[in-house]
CSV table of C-alpha atoms in Angstrom, one decimal:
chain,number,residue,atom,x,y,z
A,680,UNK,CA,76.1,109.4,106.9
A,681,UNK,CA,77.6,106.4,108.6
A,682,UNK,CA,81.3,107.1,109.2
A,683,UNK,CA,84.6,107.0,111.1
A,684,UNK,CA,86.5,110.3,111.5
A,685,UNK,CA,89.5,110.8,112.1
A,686,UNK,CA,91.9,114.1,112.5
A,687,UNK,CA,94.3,115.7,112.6
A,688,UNK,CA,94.5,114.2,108.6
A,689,UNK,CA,98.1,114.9,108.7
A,690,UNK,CA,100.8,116.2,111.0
A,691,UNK,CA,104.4,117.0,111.2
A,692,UNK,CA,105.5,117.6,114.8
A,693,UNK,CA,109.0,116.8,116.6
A,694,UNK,CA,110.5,113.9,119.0
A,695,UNK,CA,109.0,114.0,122.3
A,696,UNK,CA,106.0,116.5,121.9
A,697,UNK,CA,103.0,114.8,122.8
A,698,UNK,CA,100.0,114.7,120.3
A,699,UNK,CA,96.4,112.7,119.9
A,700,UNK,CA,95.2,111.2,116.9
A,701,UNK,CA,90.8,111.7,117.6
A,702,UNK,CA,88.9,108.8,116.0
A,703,UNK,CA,85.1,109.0,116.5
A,704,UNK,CA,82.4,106.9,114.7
A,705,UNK,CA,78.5,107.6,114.4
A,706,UNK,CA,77.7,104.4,114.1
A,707,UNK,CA,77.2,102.9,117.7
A,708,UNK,CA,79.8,100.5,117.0
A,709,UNK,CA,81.2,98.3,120.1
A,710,UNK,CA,84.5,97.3,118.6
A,711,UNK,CA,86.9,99.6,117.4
A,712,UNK,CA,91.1,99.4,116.6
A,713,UNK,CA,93.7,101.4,115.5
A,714,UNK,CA,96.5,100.5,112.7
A,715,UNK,CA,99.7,101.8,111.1
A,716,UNK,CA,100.6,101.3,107.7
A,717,UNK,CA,104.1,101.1,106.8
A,718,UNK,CA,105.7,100.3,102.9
A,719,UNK,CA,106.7,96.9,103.1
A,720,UNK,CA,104.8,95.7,106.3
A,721,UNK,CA,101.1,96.2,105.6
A,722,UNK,CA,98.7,97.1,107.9
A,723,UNK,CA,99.2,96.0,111.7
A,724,UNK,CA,97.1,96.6,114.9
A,725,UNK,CA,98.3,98.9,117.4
A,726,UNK,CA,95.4,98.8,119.8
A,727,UNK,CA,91.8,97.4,119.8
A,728,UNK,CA,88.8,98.1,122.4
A,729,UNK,CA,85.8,95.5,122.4
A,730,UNK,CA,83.4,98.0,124.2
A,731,UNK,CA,83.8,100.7,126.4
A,732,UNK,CA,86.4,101.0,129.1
A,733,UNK,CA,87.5,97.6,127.4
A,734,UNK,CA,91.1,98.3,125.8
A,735,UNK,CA,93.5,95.7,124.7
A,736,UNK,CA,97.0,95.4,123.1
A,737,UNK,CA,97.4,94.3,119.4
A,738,UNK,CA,100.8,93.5,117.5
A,739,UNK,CA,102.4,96.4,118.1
A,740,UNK,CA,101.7,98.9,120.7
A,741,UNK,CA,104.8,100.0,122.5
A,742,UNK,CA,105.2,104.0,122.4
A,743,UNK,CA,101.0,104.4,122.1
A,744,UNK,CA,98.3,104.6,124.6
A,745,UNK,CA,94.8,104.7,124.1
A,746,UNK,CA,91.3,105.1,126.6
A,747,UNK,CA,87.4,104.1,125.9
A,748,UNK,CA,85.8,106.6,127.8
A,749,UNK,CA,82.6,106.4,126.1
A,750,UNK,CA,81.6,104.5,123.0
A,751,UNK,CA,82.1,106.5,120.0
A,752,UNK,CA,85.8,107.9,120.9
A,753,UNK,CA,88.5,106.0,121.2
A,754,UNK,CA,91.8,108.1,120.9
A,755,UNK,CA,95.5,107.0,119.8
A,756,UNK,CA,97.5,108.9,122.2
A,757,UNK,CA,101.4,109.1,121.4
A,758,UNK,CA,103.0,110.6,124.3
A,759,UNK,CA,106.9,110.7,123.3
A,760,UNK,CA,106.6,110.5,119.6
A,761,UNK,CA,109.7,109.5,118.1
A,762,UNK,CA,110.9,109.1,114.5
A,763,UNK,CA,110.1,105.3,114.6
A,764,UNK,CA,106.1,106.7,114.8
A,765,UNK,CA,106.3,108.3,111.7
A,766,UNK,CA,103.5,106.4,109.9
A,767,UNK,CA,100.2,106.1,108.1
A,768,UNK,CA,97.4,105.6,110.5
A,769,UNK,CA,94.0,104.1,110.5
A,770,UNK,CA,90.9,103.8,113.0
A,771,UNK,CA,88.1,101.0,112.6
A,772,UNK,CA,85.3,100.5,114.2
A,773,UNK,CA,82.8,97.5,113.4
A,774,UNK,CA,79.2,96.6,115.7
A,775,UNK,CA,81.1,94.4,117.5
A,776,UNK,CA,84.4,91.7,117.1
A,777,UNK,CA,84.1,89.6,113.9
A,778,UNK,CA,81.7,92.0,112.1
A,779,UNK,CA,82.6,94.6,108.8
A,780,UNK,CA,84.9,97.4,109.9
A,781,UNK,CA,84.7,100.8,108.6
A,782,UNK,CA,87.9,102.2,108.2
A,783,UNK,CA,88.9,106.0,108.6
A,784,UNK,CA,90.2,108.4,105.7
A,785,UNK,CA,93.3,108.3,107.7
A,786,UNK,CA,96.3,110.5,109.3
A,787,UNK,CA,99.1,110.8,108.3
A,788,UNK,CA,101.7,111.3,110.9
A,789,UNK,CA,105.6,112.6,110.3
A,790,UNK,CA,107.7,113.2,113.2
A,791,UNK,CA,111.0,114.9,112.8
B,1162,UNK,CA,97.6,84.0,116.3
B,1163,UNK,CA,95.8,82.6,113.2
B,1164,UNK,CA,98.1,83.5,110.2
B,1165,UNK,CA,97.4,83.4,106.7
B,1166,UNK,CA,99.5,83.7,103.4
B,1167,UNK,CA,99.2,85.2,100.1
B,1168,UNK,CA,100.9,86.1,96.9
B,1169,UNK,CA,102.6,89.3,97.3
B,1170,UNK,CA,100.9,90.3,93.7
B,1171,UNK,CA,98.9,89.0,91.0
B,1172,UNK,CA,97.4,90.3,87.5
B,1173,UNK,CA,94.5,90.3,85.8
B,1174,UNK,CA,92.8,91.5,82.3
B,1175,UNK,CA,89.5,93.9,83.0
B,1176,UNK,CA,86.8,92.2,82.2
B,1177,UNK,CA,88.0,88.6,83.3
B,1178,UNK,CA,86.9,87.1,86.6
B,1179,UNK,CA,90.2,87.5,88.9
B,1180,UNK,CA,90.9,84.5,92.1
B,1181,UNK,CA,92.9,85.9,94.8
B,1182,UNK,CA,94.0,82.5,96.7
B,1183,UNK,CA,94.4,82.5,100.9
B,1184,UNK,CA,96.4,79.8,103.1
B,1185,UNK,CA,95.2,79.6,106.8
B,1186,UNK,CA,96.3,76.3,107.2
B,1187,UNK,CA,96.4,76.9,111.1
B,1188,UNK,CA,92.3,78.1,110.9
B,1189,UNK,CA,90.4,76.6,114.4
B,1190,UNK,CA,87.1,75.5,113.6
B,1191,UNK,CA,85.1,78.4,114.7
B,1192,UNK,CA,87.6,81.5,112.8
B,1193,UNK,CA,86.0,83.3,110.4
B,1194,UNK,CA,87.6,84.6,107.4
B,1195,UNK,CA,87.6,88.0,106.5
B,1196,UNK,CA,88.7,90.0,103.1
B,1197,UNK,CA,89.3,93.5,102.7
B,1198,UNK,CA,90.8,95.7,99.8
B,1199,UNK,CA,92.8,99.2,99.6
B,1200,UNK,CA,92.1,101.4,97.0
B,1201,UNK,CA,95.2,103.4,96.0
B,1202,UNK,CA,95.5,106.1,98.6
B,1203,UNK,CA,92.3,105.3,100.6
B,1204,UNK,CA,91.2,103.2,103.7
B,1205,UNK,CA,91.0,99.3,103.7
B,1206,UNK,CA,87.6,99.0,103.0
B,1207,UNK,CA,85.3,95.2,103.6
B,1208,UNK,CA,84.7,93.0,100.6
B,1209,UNK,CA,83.1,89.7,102.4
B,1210,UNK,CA,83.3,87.1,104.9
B,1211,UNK,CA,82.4,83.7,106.0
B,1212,UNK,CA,83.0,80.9,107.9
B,1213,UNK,CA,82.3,77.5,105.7
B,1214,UNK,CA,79.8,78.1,103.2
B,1215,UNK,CA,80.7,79.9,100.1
B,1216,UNK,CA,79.1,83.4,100.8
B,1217,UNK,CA,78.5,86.0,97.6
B,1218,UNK,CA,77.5,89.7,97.8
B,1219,UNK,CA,77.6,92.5,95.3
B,1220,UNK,CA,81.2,93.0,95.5
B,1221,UNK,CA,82.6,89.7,95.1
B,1222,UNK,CA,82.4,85.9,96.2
B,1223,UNK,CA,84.4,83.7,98.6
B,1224,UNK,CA,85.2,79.9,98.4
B,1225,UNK,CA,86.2,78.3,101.2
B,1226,UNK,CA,87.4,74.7,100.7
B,1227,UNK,CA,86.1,72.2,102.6
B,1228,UNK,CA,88.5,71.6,105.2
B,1229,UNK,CA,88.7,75.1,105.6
B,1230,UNK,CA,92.3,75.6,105.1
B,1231,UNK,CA,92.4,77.9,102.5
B,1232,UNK,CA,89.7,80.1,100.9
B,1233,UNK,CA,89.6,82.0,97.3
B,1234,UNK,CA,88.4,85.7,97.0
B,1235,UNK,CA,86.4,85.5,93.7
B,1236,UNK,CA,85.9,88.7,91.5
B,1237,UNK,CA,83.5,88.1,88.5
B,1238,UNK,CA,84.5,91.0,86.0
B,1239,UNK,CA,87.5,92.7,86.9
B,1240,UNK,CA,87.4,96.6,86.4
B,1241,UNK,CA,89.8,99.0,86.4
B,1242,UNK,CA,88.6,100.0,89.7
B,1243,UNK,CA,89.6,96.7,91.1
B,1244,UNK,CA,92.9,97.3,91.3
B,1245,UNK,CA,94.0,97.3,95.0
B,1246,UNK,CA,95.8,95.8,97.8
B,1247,UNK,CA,93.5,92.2,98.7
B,1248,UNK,CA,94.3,91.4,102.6
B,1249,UNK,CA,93.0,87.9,104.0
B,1250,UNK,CA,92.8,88.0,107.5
B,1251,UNK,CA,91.2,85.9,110.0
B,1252,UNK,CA,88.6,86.9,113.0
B,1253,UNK,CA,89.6,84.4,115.7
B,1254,UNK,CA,86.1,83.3,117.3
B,1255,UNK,CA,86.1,80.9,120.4
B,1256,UNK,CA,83.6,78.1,121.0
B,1257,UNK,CA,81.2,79.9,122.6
B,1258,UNK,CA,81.3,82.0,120.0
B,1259,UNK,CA,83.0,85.1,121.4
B,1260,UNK,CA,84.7,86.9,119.3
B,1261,UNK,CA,88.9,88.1,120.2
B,1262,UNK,CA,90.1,91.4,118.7
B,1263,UNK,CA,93.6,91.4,118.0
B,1264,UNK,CA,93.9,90.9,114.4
B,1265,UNK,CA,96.8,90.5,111.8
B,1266,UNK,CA,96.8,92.1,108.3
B,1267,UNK,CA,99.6,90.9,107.1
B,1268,UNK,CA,101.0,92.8,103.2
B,1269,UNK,CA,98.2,91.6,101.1
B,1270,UNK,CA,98.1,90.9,97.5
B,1271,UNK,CA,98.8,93.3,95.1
B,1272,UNK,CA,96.0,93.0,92.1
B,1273,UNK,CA,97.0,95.2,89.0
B,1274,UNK,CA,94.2,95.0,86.1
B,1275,UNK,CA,94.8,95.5,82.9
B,1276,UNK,CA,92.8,97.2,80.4
């Protein structure tokens, strides 16, 4: 089955303990992204690769890192969380940029 | 970045086609327009897209107008299971037809259906 997974699904950790969100798709997609939902602002980018080793910055990434090692990974890497990360998250990945993405089931992230 | 605008909520009637309206007045000639929809407590998932023509599938249709400033998410039949938030967003696409990736949601429209 064609998917994105995504995990852990939810997680409660505290400031300043480092912790990586996995995304990984079966689909051979080139373009993948990662978003944060938060009441009241929607859904915004945080990072976005457009193939492998190919990483770029969306509206808000400050506080996250990602990598593209290889094509169906691309990890969300927080490695100071603070309370201001406390957030919904979601991982897309589409064939390539300006194609359907398939979104994640997501994680949900609280940090105390 | 291409922006668009929406109404923050709308209702419809099930059974009643439903138009969920889009401003991109700042579009380039070579964006295309995406729409996706959030079910309550799930994933955005992909409704349609297009560029100029009006483009149907089995979900829904979209109506661009013609100078491509504003397009129209079209659901036929509303059901229940329509209910979710509508986001317009637009996949910025350069003349040589390469496509960027940085992409802005914005809060969507909130469709509530009615039985």
């Amino acid at each position: 089955e064609a998917q994105v997974t995504q995990n852990p699904r939810y997680l409660i950790t505290v400031t300043g303990k480092k912790l990586t969100v996995t995304c990984s798709q079966n689909m051979n997609h080139e373009y993948m992204s990662w978003y944060r939902q938060d009441p009241g602002l929607g859904l915004r980018q945080i990072y976005y690769s457009m193939n492998v080793e190919v990483t770029d910055k969306g509206d808000v990434p400050e506080g996250y890192k990602v990598s593209r090692k290889e094509k169906r990974n691309f990890p969300l890497i927080l490695e100071s969380p603070s309370p201001n990360q406390t957030s919904l998250y979601f991982c897309a990945s589409s064939l390539m940029g300006n194609q359907p993405q398939h979104f994640g089931d997501g994680t949900r992230l609280s940090i105390l | 970045d291409a922006k668009t605008t929406q109404p923050n909520s709308m209702e419809s009637n099930e059974e009643e086609p439903v138009h969920l309206p889009c401003n991109h007045s700042t579009i380039s000639g070579t964006d295309y327009i995406h729409w996706y929809r959030q079910l309550p407590s799930q994933g955005p998932e992909y409704v349609i897209h297009g560029l100029t023509s009006n483009v149907n599938n089995r979900m829904a249709s979209l109506a661009i107008a013609e100078d491509r400033k504003s397009s129209t998410l079209i659901l036929h039949r509303a059901t229940l299971r329509d209910a979710a938030v509508y986001y317009c967003i637009l996949w910025e696409v350069n003349a040589g037809g390469t496509s960027y990736g940085k992409l802005t949601f914005g809060q969507g429209t909130i469709l509530t259906v009615h039985p």
